[in-house]
Coordinates of C-alpha atoms and ligand atoms in Angstrom, one line a residue:
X1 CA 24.6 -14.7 -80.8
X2 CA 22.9 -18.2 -80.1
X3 CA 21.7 -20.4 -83.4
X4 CA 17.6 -21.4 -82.6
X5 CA 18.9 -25.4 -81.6
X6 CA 21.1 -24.0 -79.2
X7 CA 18.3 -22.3 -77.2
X8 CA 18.4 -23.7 -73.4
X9 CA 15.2 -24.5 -72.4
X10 CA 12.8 -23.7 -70.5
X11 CA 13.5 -20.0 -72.0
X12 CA 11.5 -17.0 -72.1
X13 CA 12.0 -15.4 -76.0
X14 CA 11.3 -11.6 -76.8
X15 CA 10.4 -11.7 -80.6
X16 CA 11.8 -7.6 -81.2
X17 CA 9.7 -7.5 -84.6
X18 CA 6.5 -8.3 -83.0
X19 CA 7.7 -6.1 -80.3
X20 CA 8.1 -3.6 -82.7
X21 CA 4.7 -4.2 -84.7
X22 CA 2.8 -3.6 -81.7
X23 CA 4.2 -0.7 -80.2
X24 CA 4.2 0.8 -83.6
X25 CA 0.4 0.2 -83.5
X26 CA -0.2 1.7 -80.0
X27 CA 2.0 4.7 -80.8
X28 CA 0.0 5.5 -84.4
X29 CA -3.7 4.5 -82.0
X30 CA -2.4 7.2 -79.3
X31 CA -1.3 9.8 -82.2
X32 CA -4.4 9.9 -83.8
X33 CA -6.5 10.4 -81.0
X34 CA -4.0 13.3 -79.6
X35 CA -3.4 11.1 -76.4
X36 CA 0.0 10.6 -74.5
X37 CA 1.2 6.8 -74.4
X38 CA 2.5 5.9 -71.1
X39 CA 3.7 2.4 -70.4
X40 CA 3.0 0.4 -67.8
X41 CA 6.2 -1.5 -66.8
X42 CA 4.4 -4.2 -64.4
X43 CA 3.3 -6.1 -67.9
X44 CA 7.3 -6.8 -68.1
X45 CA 10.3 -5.0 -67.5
X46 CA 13.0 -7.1 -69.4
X47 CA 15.5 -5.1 -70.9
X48 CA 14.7 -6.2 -74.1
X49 CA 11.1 -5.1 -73.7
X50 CA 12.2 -1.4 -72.3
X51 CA 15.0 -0.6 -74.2
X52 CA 12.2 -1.0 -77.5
X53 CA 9.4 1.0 -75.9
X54 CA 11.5 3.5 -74.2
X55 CA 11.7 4.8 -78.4
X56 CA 8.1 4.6 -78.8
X57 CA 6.7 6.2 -75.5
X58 CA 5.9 10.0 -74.3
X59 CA 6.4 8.4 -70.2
X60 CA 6.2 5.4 -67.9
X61 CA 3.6 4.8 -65.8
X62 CA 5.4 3.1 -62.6
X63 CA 3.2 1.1 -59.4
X64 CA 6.4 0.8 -57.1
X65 CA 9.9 2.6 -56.2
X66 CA 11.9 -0.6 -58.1
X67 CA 9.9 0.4 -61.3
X68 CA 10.5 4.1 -60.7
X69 CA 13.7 3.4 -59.9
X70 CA 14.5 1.4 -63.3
X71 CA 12.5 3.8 -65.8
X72 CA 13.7 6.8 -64.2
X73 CA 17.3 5.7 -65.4
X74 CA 16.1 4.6 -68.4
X75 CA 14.0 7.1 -70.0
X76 CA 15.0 9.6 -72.7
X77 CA 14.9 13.4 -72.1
X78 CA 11.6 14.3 -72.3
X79 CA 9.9 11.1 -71.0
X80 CA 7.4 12.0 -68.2
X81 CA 7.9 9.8 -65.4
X82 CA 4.6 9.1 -63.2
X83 CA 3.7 6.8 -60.3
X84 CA -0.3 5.3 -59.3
X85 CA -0.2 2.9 -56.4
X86 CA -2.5 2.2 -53.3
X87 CA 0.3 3.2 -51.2
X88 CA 2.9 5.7 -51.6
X89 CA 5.5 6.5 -48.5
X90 CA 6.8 9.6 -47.8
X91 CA 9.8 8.5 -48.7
X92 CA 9.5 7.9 -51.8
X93 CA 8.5 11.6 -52.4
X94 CA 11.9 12.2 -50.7
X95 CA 13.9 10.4 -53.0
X96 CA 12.4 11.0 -56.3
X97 CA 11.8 14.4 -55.6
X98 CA 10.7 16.2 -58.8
X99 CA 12.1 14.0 -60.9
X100 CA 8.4 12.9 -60.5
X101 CA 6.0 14.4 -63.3
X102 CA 3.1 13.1 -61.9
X103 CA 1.9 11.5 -58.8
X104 CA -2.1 9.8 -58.8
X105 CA -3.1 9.5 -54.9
X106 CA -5.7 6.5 -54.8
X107 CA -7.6 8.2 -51.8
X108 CA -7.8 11.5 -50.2
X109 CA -6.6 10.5 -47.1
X110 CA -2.8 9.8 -48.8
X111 CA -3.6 13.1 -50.6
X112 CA -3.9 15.0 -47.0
X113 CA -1.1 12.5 -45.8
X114 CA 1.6 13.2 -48.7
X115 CA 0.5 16.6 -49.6
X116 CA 3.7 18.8 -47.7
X117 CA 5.7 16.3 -49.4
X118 CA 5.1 16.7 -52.7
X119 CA 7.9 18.5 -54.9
X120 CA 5.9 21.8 -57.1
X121 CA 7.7 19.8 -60.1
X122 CA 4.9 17.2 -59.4
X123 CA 1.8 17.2 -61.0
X124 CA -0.8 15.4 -58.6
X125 CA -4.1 13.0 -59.4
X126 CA -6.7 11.6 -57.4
X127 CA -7.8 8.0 -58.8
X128 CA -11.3 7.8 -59.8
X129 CA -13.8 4.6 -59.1
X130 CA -15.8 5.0 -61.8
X131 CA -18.4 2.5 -60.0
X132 CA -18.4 0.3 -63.3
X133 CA -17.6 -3.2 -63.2
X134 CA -17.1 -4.9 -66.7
X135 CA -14.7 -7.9 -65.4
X136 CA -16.7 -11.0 -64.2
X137 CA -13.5 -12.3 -61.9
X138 CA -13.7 -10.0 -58.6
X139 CA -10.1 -10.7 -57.8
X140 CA -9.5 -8.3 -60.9
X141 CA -12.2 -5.7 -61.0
X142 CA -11.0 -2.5 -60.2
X143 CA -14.6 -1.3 -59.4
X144 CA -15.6 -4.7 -57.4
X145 CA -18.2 -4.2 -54.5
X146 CA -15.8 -2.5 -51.4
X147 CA -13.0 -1.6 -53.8
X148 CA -9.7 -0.6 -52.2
X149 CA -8.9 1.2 -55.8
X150 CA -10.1 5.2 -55.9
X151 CA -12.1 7.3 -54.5
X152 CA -15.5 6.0 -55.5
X153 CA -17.0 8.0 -58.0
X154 CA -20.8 8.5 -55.8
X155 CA -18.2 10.1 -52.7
X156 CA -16.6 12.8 -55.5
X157 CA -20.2 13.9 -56.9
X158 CA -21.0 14.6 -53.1
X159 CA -18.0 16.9 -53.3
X160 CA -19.4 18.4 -56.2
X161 CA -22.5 18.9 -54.7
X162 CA -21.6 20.6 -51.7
X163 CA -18.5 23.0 -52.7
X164 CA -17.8 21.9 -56.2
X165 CA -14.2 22.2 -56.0
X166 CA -11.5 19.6 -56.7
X167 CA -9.5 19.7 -53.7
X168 CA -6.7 22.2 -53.9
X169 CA -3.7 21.1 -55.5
X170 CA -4.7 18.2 -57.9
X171 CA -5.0 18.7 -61.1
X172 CA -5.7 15.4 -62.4
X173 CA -7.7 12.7 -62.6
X174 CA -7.2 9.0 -63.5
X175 CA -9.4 5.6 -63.6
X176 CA -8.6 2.0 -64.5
X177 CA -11.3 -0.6 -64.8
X178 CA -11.0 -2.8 -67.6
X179 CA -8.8 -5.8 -68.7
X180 CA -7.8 -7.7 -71.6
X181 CA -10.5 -5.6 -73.1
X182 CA -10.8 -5.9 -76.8
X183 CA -13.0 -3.7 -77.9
X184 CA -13.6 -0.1 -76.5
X185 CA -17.6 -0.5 -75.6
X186 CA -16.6 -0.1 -71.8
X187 CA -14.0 2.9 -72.1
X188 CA -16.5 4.9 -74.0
X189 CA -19.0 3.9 -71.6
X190 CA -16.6 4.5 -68.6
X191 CA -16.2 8.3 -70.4
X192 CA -19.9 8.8 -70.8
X193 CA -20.4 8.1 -67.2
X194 CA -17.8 9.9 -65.7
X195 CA -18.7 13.1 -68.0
X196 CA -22.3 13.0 -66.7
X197 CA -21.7 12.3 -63.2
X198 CA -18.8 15.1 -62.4
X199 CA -18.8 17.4 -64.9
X200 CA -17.7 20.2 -62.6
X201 CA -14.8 18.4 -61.2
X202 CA -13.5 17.6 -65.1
X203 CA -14.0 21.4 -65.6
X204 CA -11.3 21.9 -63.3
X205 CA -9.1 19.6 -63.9
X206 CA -5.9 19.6 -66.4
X207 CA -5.4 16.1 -67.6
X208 CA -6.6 12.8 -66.9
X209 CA -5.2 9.1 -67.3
X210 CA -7.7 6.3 -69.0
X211 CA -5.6 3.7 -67.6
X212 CA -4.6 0.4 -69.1
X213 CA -7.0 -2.4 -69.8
X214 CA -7.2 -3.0 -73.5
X215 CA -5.4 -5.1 -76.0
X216 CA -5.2 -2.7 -79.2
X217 CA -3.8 -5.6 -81.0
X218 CA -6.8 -7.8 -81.0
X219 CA -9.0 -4.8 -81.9
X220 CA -10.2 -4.3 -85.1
X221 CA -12.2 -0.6 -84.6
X222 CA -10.8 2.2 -82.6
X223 CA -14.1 4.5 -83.0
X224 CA -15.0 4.0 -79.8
X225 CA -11.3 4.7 -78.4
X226 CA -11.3 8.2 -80.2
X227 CA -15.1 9.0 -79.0
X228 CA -13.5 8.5 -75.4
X229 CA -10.6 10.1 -75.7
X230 CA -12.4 13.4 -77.5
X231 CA -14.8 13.4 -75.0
X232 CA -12.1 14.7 -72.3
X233 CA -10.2 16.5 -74.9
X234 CA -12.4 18.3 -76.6
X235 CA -15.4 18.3 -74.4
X236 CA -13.2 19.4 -71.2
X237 CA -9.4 20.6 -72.8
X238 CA -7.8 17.9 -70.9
X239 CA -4.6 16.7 -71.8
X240 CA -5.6 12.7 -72.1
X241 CA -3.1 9.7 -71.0
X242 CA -3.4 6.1 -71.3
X243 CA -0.8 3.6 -69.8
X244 CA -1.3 -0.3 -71.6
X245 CA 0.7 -2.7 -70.4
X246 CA -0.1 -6.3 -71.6
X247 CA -1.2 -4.6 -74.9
X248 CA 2.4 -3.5 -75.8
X249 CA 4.0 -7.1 -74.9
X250 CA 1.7 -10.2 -74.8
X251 CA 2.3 -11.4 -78.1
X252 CA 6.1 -10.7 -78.7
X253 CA 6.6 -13.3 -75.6
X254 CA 6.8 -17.2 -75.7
X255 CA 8.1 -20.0 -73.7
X256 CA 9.7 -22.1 -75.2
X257 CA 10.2 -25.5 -73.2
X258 CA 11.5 -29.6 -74.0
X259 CA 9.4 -32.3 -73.1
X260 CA 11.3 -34.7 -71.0
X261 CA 8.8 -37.8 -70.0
X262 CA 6.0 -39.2 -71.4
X263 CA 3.4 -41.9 -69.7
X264 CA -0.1 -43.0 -69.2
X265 CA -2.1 -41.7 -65.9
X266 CA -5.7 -43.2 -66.1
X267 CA -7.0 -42.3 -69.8
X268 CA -4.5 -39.8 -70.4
X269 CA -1.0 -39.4 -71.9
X270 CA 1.0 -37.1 -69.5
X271 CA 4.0 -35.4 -70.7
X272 CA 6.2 -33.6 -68.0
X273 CA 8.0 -30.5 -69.6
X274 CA 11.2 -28.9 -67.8
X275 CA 8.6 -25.4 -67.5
X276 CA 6.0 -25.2 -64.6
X277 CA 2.8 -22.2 -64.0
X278 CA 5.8 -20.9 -61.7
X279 CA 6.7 -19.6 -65.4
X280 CA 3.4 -18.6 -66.1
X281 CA 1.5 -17.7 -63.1
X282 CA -1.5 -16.4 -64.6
X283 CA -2.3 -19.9 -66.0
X284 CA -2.8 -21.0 -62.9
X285 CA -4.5 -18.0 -60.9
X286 CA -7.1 -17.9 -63.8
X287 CA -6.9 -21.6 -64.2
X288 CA -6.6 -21.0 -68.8
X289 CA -5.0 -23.1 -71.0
X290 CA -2.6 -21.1 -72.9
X291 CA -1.8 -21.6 -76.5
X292 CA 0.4 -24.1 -77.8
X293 CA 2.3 -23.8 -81.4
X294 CA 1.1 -27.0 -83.3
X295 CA -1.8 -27.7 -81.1
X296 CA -4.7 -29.1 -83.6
X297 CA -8.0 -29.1 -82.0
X298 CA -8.7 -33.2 -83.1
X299 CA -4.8 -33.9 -83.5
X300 CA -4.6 -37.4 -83.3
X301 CA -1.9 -37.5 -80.5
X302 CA -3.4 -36.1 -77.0
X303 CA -1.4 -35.5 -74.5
X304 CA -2.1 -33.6 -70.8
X305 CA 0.9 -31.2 -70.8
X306 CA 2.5 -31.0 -67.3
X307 CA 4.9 -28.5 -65.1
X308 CA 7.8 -30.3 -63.3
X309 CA 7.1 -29.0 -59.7
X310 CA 5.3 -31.1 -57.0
X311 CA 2.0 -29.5 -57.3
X312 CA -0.8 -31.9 -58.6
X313 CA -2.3 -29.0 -60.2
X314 CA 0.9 -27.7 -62.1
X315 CA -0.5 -28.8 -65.6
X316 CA -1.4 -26.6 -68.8
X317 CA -4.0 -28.9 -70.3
X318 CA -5.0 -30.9 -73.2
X319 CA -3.5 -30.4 -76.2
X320 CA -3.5 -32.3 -79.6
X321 CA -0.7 -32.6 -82.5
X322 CA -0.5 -34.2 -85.6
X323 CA 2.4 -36.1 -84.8
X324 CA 3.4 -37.7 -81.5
X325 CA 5.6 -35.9 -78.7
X326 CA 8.9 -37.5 -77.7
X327 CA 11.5 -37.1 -75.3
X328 CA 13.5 -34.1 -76.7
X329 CA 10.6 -32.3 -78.0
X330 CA 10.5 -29.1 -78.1
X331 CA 7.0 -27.2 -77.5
X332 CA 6.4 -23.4 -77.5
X333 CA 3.4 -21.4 -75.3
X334 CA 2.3 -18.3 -77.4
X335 CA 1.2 -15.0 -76.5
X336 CA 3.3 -15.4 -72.8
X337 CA 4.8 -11.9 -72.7
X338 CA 3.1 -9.9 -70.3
X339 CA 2.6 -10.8 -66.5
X340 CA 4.7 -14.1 -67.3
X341 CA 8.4 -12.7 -66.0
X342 CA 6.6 -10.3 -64.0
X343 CA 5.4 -12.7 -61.8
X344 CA 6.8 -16.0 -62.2
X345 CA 8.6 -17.5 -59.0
X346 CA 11.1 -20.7 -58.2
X347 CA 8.4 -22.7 -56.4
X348 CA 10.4 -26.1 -55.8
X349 CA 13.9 -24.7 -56.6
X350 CA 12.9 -24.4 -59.8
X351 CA 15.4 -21.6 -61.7
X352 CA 13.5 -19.4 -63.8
X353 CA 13.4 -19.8 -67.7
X354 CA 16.4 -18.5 -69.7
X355 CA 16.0 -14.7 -71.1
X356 CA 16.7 -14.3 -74.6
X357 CA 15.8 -12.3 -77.3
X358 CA 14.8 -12.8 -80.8
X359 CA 16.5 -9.8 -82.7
X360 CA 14.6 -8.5 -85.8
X361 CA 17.1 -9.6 -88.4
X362 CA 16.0 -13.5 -86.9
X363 CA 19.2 -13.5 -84.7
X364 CA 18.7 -15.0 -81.3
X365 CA 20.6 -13.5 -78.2
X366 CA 20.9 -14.8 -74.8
X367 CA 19.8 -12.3 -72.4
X368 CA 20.3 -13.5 -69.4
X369 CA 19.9 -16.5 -67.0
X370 CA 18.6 -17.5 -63.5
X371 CA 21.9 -19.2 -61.1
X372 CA 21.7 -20.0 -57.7
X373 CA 22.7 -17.6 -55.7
X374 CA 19.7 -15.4 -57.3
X375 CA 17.5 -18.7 -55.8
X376 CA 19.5 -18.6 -52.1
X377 CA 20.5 -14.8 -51.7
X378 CA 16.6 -13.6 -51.0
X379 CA 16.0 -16.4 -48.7
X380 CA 18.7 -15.5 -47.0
X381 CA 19.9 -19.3 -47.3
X382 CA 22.5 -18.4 -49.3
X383 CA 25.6 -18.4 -46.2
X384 CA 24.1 -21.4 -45.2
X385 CA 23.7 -23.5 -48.3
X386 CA 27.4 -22.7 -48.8
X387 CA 29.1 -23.7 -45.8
Ligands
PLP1 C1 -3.6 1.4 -62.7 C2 -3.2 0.5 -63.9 N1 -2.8 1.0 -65.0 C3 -2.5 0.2 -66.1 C4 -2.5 -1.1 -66.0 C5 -2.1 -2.0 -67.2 O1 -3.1 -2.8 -67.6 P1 -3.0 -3.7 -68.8 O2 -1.7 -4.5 -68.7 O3 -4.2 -4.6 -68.7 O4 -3.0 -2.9 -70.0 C6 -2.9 -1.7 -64.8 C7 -2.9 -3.2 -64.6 O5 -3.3 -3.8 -63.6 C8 -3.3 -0.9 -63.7 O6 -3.6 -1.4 -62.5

């Protein structure tokens, strides 16, 4: 056990009881609307993370043969293992085998292509375009103009039209096209649209997955959820799964990081911090400011917070406090824990933050760390950088 001083910084903190509160939340949302709760591991697959959800979860809903891999040794007996990906090989059916519950094709041109492969144990899904865009940034909209992601939704109804079958063998369906939702206006409208468009294909399917999307935490009415969920349930008898990721992590994660320099750049006051947007990708990608603990909007010391790599643009912002920064200080980003270890990289050489977790009793553990050889072994330096 670590005291809170000794944390090493920059470090990446799991706080279990808010873990807890918000899986706890998810589990009661998916109970009461009779709806299986996947999770989607690419939000964050620290161990700290897993080993809590894998007691709150009916399955895992895995993109890649690593996360399959991981969950598939992970989960408790009884815990449906499925996969959804734009590309699944051949031999990834080999090596799962049936240990895969269920398999969602993204087109039907893997579906013909993986069909003979397919275990009986597997239960397989064609992913749906529902052809509704609700997310302004392109780069992120499941349903943008030429989507790689499903079969559009206008293609299926021609199938219905002309011999209104599902093609043989799937028995599900599944759609994603919402995120950081935080209200369920575009899942129920998603639901409205796809009952009125294939009715006949829903009619002969068995169960269909709503996808992630939606942060049930910042949600304060879950009418609309239950109207979407009852609308395949009850209006079709499907068996209904949904599969959140960021909703079941992003607020038990921060970064906690020191500040190590402080100077004036034109009319600012810079201060470098020993974290980067290696640690938190998304910052920079979506170009947000992400939320500081004792950030006063007005604070009367302003300071432009700053990454330690090499890239101009490797800054979080402005941010005001009511007392000034100095060397030593410690600062902590909020609200950091999905797509932040998921994604973050060593840019520069840069080791990645410090794991650690924040037991629920207010204990603090260390988790793990970043060394060199995990920097030099992938690049393949690592035989040279020792000799
Ligand atoms: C198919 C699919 N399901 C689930 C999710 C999880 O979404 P979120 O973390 O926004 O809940 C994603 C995220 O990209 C996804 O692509």
């Amino acid at each position: 056990m670590t005291g809170a001083n000794e944390l090493e910084t920059p470090a990446f903190v799991t706080d279990e009881k808010v873990l807890q509160k918000d899986l706890a939340l998810l589990r009661d949302v998916a109970d009461q609307a009779s709806c299986k709760l996947l999770y989607s591991p690419k939000a964050s697959v620290l161990s700290t993370v897993l080993h809590n959800i894998a007691g709150q979860v009916d399955g895992f809903a895995c993109s890649s043969p690593f996360e399959l891999r991981l969950l598939d040794q992970l989960r408790r007996g009884g815990q449906s293992l499925h996969l959804v990906s734009p590309l699944i090989k051949l031999e990834t059916l080999a090596a799962f085998g049936g240990r895969l519950d269920y398999l969602t094709v993204n087109s039907l041109s893997q579906w013909e292509l993986l069909r003979a492969g397919i275990s009986p144990n597997t239960r397989v899904g064609l992913r749906v375009n529902p052809q509704l865009s609700f997310i302004r940034d392109a780069r992120y909209d499941p349903c943008r103009h030429q989507s790689k992601l499903g079969v559009p939704i206008s293609e299926l109804t021609g199938l219905a039209a002309t011999d209104r079958t599902v093609p043989r063998g799937i028995t599900g369906l599944h759609f994603h096209n919402n995120c950081e939702g935080t209200n369920f206006a575009n899942l129920l409208a998603t639901a409205r649209h796809i009952e009125n468009v294939i009715p006949e294909l829903l009619h002969q399917v068995q169960w269909i997955n709503i996808g992630g999307g939606y942060l049930f935490e910042l949600a304060s009415d879950y009418t609309d959820f239950h109207a979407a969920a009852a609308i395949f349930r009850e209006g079709f008898g499907l068996e209904v799964f949904m599969e959140p990721g960021a909703a079941a992590v992003r607020r038990s994660g921060t970064i906690e990081t020191t500040v190590h320099d402080i100077f004036d750049s034109d009319d600012t006051r810079i201060a470098i911090l020993d974290t980067t947007v290696n640690h938190m990708s998304e910052v920079f990608e979506f170009q947000f400011e992400p939320d500081v603990l004792g950030h006063i909007d007005g604070g009367l010391h302003s300071y432009t917070l700053a990454g330690c790599t090499c890239l101009a643009g490797d800054v979080f912002g402005e941010y005001s406090f009511d007392k000034p920064l100095t060397i030593g200080s410690r600062l902590k980003f909020l609200n950091m824990g999905a797509y932040t270890m998921s994604k973050a990289h060593r840019f520069n050489g840069v080791a990645l933050p410090t794991i650690y977790g924040r037991r629920p009793n207010g204990s603090l553990e260390k988790v793990g760390a970043d060394s060199f050889d995990d920097f030099a072994r992938p690049t393949g330096s690592f035989n040279v950088a020792v000799a």
